[in-house]
Amino acid sequence: MWRYLAGAGAGVLLVVAGMMLQAMRPAAVAPLAAMPAVASEPGGQGVAVAVPEATDKTREEKRFNRYDKDRDGSITRGEYLMPRSKAFAKLDINHDGNLSFDEWAVKAETKFATADADKSGAMNPTEFATTAVKRKPRAKTNCPDKPAPPTAPDREEES
């Protein structure tokens, strides 16, 4: 019985300690001062390494600029709907301004037929994997390579 009481007491102490640590944590972390990064060399001397700077444009600014075709600082309804209307026009095969189910399903049917390599009417896991959305590879950053850790010098045995 005393084991259960000791375990419960330890659990309560851990919860209280966690709450105290959370309360002591600062609300916002101050940004780091702009200091050049220094990589240490085996000789003990530091070499300044250029740290890549963030670009001025955020992801949301870039997205905004893709839609704002006339660069007037605002997105009109036409500018906002332009990518969607191009996609609609591709699906509207008879160009009547209405999208029937058959017209809408053509892309999915074509994708299925292309993926079903053995023409069995069903996709196996390998065939299904070919239907995944092709994503652009992420751009590689210009971060400097991590320096190799210093190695201990080989010691020669003295006789």
PDB file of C-alpha atoms in Angstrom:
ATOM      1  CA  MET A   1       0.000   0.000   0.000  1.00  0.00           C
ATOM      2  CA  TRP A   2       2.832   2.375   0.837  1.00  0.00           C
ATOM      3  CA  ARG A   3       4.168   1.969  -2.743  1.00  0.00           C
ATOM      4  CA  TYR A   4       0.938   3.384  -4.182  1.00  0.00           C
ATOM      5  CA  LEU A   5       1.054   6.331  -1.805  1.00  0.00           C
ATOM      6  CA  ALA A   6       4.709   7.012  -2.629  1.00  0.00           C
ATOM      7  CA  GLY A   7       3.964   6.805  -6.369  1.00  0.00           C
ATOM      8  CA  ALA A   8       0.986   9.158  -6.076  1.00  0.00           C
ATOM      9  CA  GLY A   9       3.068  11.608  -4.015  1.00  0.00           C
ATOM     10  CA  ALA A  10       5.870  11.537  -6.592  1.00  0.00           C
ATOM     11  CA  GLY A  11       3.356  12.146  -9.384  1.00  0.00           C
ATOM     12  CA  VAL A  12       1.899  15.160  -7.576  1.00  0.00           C
ATOM     13  CA  LEU A  13       5.404  16.556  -7.010  1.00  0.00           C
ATOM     14  CA  LEU A  14       6.215  16.175 -10.715  1.00  0.00           C
ATOM     15  CA  VAL A  15       3.035  17.995 -11.738  1.00  0.00           C
ATOM     16  CA  VAL A  16       3.734  20.845  -9.299  1.00  0.00           C
ATOM     17  CA  ALA A  17       7.349  21.102 -10.494  1.00  0.00           C
ATOM     18  CA  GLY A  18       6.193  21.223 -14.127  1.00  0.00           C
ATOM     19  CA  MET A  19       3.702  23.982 -13.354  1.00  0.00           C
ATOM     20  CA  MET A  20       6.403  26.000 -11.571  1.00  0.00           C
ATOM     21  CA  LEU A  21       8.800  25.611 -14.494  1.00  0.00           C
ATOM     22  CA  GLN A  22       6.093  26.666 -16.936  1.00  0.00           C
ATOM     23  CA  ALA A  23       5.324  29.764 -14.850  1.00  0.00           C
ATOM     24  CA  MET A  24       9.005  30.765 -14.760  1.00  0.00           C
ATOM     25  CA  ARG A  25       9.366  30.499 -18.568  1.00  0.00           C
ATOM     26  CA  PRO A  26       9.434  33.926 -20.279  1.00  0.00           C
ATOM     27  CA  ALA A  27       6.357  34.785 -22.333  1.00  0.00           C
ATOM     28  CA  ALA A  28       8.331  35.778 -25.443  1.00  0.00           C
ATOM     29  CA  VAL A  29      11.851  34.905 -26.425  1.00  0.00           C
ATOM     30  CA  ALA A  30      13.983  37.903 -27.358  1.00  0.00           C
ATOM     31  CA  PRO A  31      15.535  37.700 -30.836  1.00  0.00           C
ATOM     32  CA  LEU A  32      19.184  36.859 -31.012  1.00  0.00           C
ATOM     33  CA  ALA A  33      21.590  39.714 -31.508  1.00  0.00           C
ATOM     34  CA  ALA A  34      23.089  39.930 -34.971  1.00  0.00           C
ATOM     35  CA  MET A  35      26.451  38.330 -34.417  1.00  0.00           C
ATOM     36  CA  PRO A  36      28.563  36.527 -36.963  1.00  0.00           C
ATOM     37  CA  ALA A  37      28.649  32.795 -36.420  1.00  0.00           C
ATOM     38  CA  VAL A  38      32.040  31.444 -35.451  1.00  0.00           C
ATOM     39  CA  ALA A  39      33.102  27.926 -36.263  1.00  0.00           C
ATOM     40  CA  SER A  40      35.975  26.509 -34.284  1.00  0.00           C
ATOM     41  CA  GLU A  41      38.862  24.883 -36.054  1.00  0.00           C
ATOM     42  CA  PRO A  42      41.045  22.109 -34.668  1.00  0.00           C
ATOM     43  CA  GLY A  43      43.772  24.689 -34.004  1.00  0.00           C
ATOM     44  CA  GLY A  44      41.480  26.461 -31.531  1.00  0.00           C
ATOM     45  CA  GLN A  45      40.977  29.592 -33.620  1.00  0.00           C
ATOM     46  CA  GLY A  46      37.561  30.674 -34.796  1.00  0.00           C
ATOM     47  CA  VAL A  47      36.645  31.472 -38.365  1.00  0.00           C
ATOM     48  CA  ALA A  48      33.733  33.813 -39.075  1.00  0.00           C
ATOM     49  CA  VAL A  49      31.055  32.093 -41.154  1.00  0.00           C
ATOM     50  CA  ALA A  50      28.493  34.128 -43.058  1.00  0.00           C
ATOM     51  CA  VAL A  51      24.984  33.325 -41.841  1.00  0.00           C
ATOM     52  CA  PRO A  52      22.319  33.461 -44.556  1.00  0.00           C
ATOM     53  CA  GLU A  53      19.914  36.367 -44.165  1.00  0.00           C
ATOM     54  CA  ALA A  54      16.152  35.996 -44.412  1.00  0.00           C
ATOM     55  CA  THR A  55      14.584  37.624 -47.447  1.00  0.00           C
ATOM     56  CA  ASP A  56      12.414  40.704 -47.073  1.00  0.00           C
ATOM     57  CA  LYS A  57       9.399  39.052 -48.631  1.00  0.00           C
ATOM     58  CA  THR A  58       7.526  36.561 -46.555  1.00  0.00           C
ATOM     59  CA  ARG A  59       5.733  33.600 -48.030  1.00  0.00           C
ATOM     60  CA  GLU A  60       2.413  35.422 -47.744  1.00  0.00           C
ATOM     61  CA  GLU A  61       3.782  38.486 -49.563  1.00  0.00           C
ATOM     62  CA  LYS A  62       4.981  36.265 -52.406  1.00  0.00           C
ATOM     63  CA  ARG A  63       1.572  34.587 -52.582  1.00  0.00           C
ATOM     64  CA  PHE A  64      -0.125  38.004 -52.637  1.00  0.00           C
ATOM     65  CA  ASN A  65       2.123  39.184 -55.464  1.00  0.00           C
ATOM     66  CA  ARG A  66       1.304  36.076 -57.550  1.00  0.00           C
ATOM     67  CA  TYR A  67      -2.374  37.056 -57.487  1.00  0.00           C
ATOM     68  CA  ASP A  68      -1.876  40.833 -57.862  1.00  0.00           C
ATOM     69  CA  LYS A  69      -1.228  40.802 -61.617  1.00  0.00           C
ATOM     70  CA  ASP A  70      -1.388  44.583 -62.183  1.00  0.00           C
ATOM     71  CA  ARG A  71       0.782  45.335 -59.093  1.00  0.00           C
ATOM     72  CA  ASP A  72      -1.577  47.985 -57.730  1.00  0.00           C
ATOM     73  CA  GLY A  73      -1.448  46.662 -54.165  1.00  0.00           C
ATOM     74  CA  SER A  74      -4.921  45.122 -54.200  1.00  0.00           C
ATOM     75  CA  ILE A  75      -6.410  41.917 -55.562  1.00  0.00           C
ATOM     76  CA  THR A  76      -9.597  42.296 -57.558  1.00  0.00           C
ATOM     77  CA  ARG A  77     -12.209  39.574 -57.886  1.00  0.00           C
ATOM     78  CA  GLY A  78     -11.025  38.873 -61.424  1.00  0.00           C
ATOM     79  CA  GLU A  79      -7.407  38.509 -60.340  1.00  0.00           C
ATOM     80  CA  TYR A  80      -8.437  36.201 -57.505  1.00  0.00           C
ATOM     81  CA  LEU A  81     -10.554  33.955 -59.700  1.00  0.00           C
ATOM     82  CA  MET A  82      -8.159  33.877 -62.688  1.00  0.00           C
ATOM     83  CA  PRO A  83      -6.300  30.655 -61.730  1.00  0.00           C
ATOM     84  CA  ARG A  84      -9.586  28.940 -61.002  1.00  0.00           C
ATOM     85  CA  SER A  85     -11.162  30.059 -64.287  1.00  0.00           C
ATOM     86  CA  LYS A  86      -8.189  28.666 -66.215  1.00  0.00           C
ATOM     87  CA  ALA A  87      -8.613  25.317 -64.459  1.00  0.00           C
ATOM     88  CA  PHE A  88     -12.369  25.432 -65.165  1.00  0.00           C
ATOM     89  CA  ALA A  89     -11.741  26.174 -68.849  1.00  0.00           C
ATOM     90  CA  LYS A  90      -9.457  23.139 -69.094  1.00  0.00           C
ATOM     91  CA  LEU A  91     -12.193  20.903 -67.682  1.00  0.00           C
ATOM     92  CA  ASP A  92     -15.043  22.454 -69.717  1.00  0.00           C
ATOM     93  CA  ILE A  93     -14.468  20.378 -72.846  1.00  0.00           C
ATOM     94  CA  ASN A  94     -17.424  21.689 -74.900  1.00  0.00           C
ATOM     95  CA  HIS A  95     -16.844  25.319 -73.730  1.00  0.00           C
ATOM     96  CA  ASP A  96     -20.494  25.945 -72.875  1.00  0.00           C
ATOM     97  CA  GLY A  97     -19.683  27.534 -69.492  1.00  0.00           C
ATOM     98  CA  ASN A  98     -21.235  24.592 -67.633  1.00  0.00           C
ATOM     99  CA  LEU A  99     -19.283  21.739 -66.142  1.00  0.00           C
ATOM    100  CA  SER A 100     -21.090  18.425 -66.333  1.00  0.00           C
ATOM    101  CA  PHE A 101     -20.140  15.470 -64.152  1.00  0.00           C
ATOM    102  CA  ASP A 102     -18.647  13.696 -67.159  1.00  0.00           C
ATOM    103  CA  GLU A 103     -16.463  16.700 -67.995  1.00  0.00           C
ATOM    104  CA  TRP A 104     -15.410  16.966 -64.348  1.00  0.00           C
ATOM    105  CA  ALA A 105     -14.648  13.246 -64.099  1.00  0.00           C
ATOM    106  CA  VAL A 106     -12.519  13.113 -67.259  1.00  0.00           C
ATOM    107  CA  LYS A 107      -9.354  14.092 -65.377  1.00  0.00           C
ATOM    108  CA  ALA A 108      -9.914  11.472 -62.671  1.00  0.00           C
ATOM    109  CA  GLU A 109     -10.785   8.790 -65.241  1.00  0.00           C
ATOM    110  CA  THR A 110      -7.694   9.613 -67.279  1.00  0.00           C
ATOM    111  CA  LYS A 111      -5.506   9.517 -64.175  1.00  0.00           C
ATOM    112  CA  PHE A 112      -6.954   6.118 -63.191  1.00  0.00           C
ATOM    113  CA  ALA A 113      -6.506   4.667 -66.678  1.00  0.00           C
ATOM    114  CA  THR A 114      -2.918   5.893 -66.834  1.00  0.00           C
ATOM    115  CA  ALA A 115      -2.089   4.493 -63.392  1.00  0.00           C
ATOM    116  CA  ASP A 116      -3.706   1.090 -64.061  1.00  0.00           C
ATOM    117  CA  ALA A 117      -0.702  -0.207 -66.010  1.00  0.00           C
ATOM    118  CA  ASP A 118      -1.880  -3.822 -66.254  1.00  0.00           C
ATOM    119  CA  LYS A 119      -5.410  -2.698 -67.323  1.00  0.00           C
ATOM    120  CA  SER A 120      -7.025  -4.946 -64.697  1.00  0.00           C
ATOM    121  CA  GLY A 121      -9.591  -2.346 -63.644  1.00  0.00           C
ATOM    122  CA  ALA A 122      -8.043  -2.076 -60.174  1.00  0.00           C
ATOM    123  CA  MET A 123      -4.850  -0.483 -58.899  1.00  0.00           C
ATOM    124  CA  ASN A 124      -2.335  -2.351 -56.800  1.00  0.00           C
ATOM    125  CA  PRO A 125      -0.231  -0.375 -54.256  1.00  0.00           C
ATOM    126  CA  THR A 126       2.573   0.250 -56.771  1.00  0.00           C
ATOM    127  CA  GLU A 127       0.160   1.593 -59.384  1.00  0.00           C
ATOM    128  CA  PHE A 128      -1.669   3.690 -56.779  1.00  0.00           C
ATOM    129  CA  ALA A 129       1.635   5.290 -55.704  1.00  0.00           C
ATOM    130  CA  THR A 130       1.967   6.779 -59.195  1.00  0.00           C
ATOM    131  CA  THR A 131      -1.200   8.870 -58.607  1.00  0.00           C
ATOM    132  CA  ALA A 132       0.378  10.875 -55.781  1.00  0.00           C
ATOM    133  CA  VAL A 133       0.659  14.607 -56.343  1.00  0.00           C
ATOM    134  CA  LYS A 134       4.081  15.514 -57.680  1.00  0.00           C
ATOM    135  CA  ARG A 135       5.554  18.127 -55.380  1.00  0.00           C
ATOM    136  CA  LYS A 136       8.368  20.469 -56.245  1.00  0.00           C
ATOM    137  CA  PRO A 137      11.565  19.655 -54.375  1.00  0.00           C
ATOM    138  CA  ARG A 138      12.421  22.203 -51.720  1.00  0.00           C
ATOM    139  CA  ALA A 139      15.080  24.680 -52.659  1.00  0.00           C
ATOM    140  CA  LYS A 140      18.369  23.932 -51.011  1.00  0.00           C
ATOM    141  CA  THR A 141      19.478  26.612 -48.598  1.00  0.00           C
ATOM    142  CA  ASN A 142      22.893  28.210 -48.712  1.00  0.00           C
ATOM    143  CA  CYS A 143      23.786  27.189 -45.177  1.00  0.00           C
ATOM    144  CA  PRO A 144      27.447  26.508 -44.585  1.00  0.00           C
ATOM    145  CA  ASP A 145      28.400  22.902 -43.985  1.00  0.00           C
ATOM    146  CA  LYS A 146      28.761  21.845 -40.391  1.00  0.00           C
ATOM    147  CA  PRO A 147      32.456  21.730 -39.513  1.00  0.00           C
ATOM    148  CA  ALA A 148      33.867  18.321 -38.693  1.00  0.00           C
ATOM    149  CA  PRO A 149      34.349  17.715 -34.974  1.00  0.00           C
ATOM    150  CA  PRO A 150      37.937  17.967 -33.813  1.00  0.00           C
ATOM    151  CA  THR A 151      39.677  14.641 -33.468  1.00  0.00           C
ATOM    152  CA  ALA A 152      42.072  13.694 -30.734  1.00  0.00           C
ATOM    153  CA  PRO A 153      45.689  13.655 -31.896  1.00  0.00           C
ATOM    154  CA  ASP A 154      47.266  10.233 -32.216  1.00  0.00           C
ATOM    155  CA  ARG A 155      49.645   9.554 -29.362  1.00  0.00           C
ATOM    156  CA  GLU A 156      52.832   7.714 -29.973  1.00  0.00           C
ATOM    157  CA  GLU A 157      53.804   5.232 -27.363  1.00  0.00           C
ATOM    158  CA  GLU A 158      56.900   6.184 -25.457  1.00  0.00           C
ATOM    159  CA  SER A 159      59.332   3.456 -24.463  1.00  0.00           C
TER     160      SER A 159
END
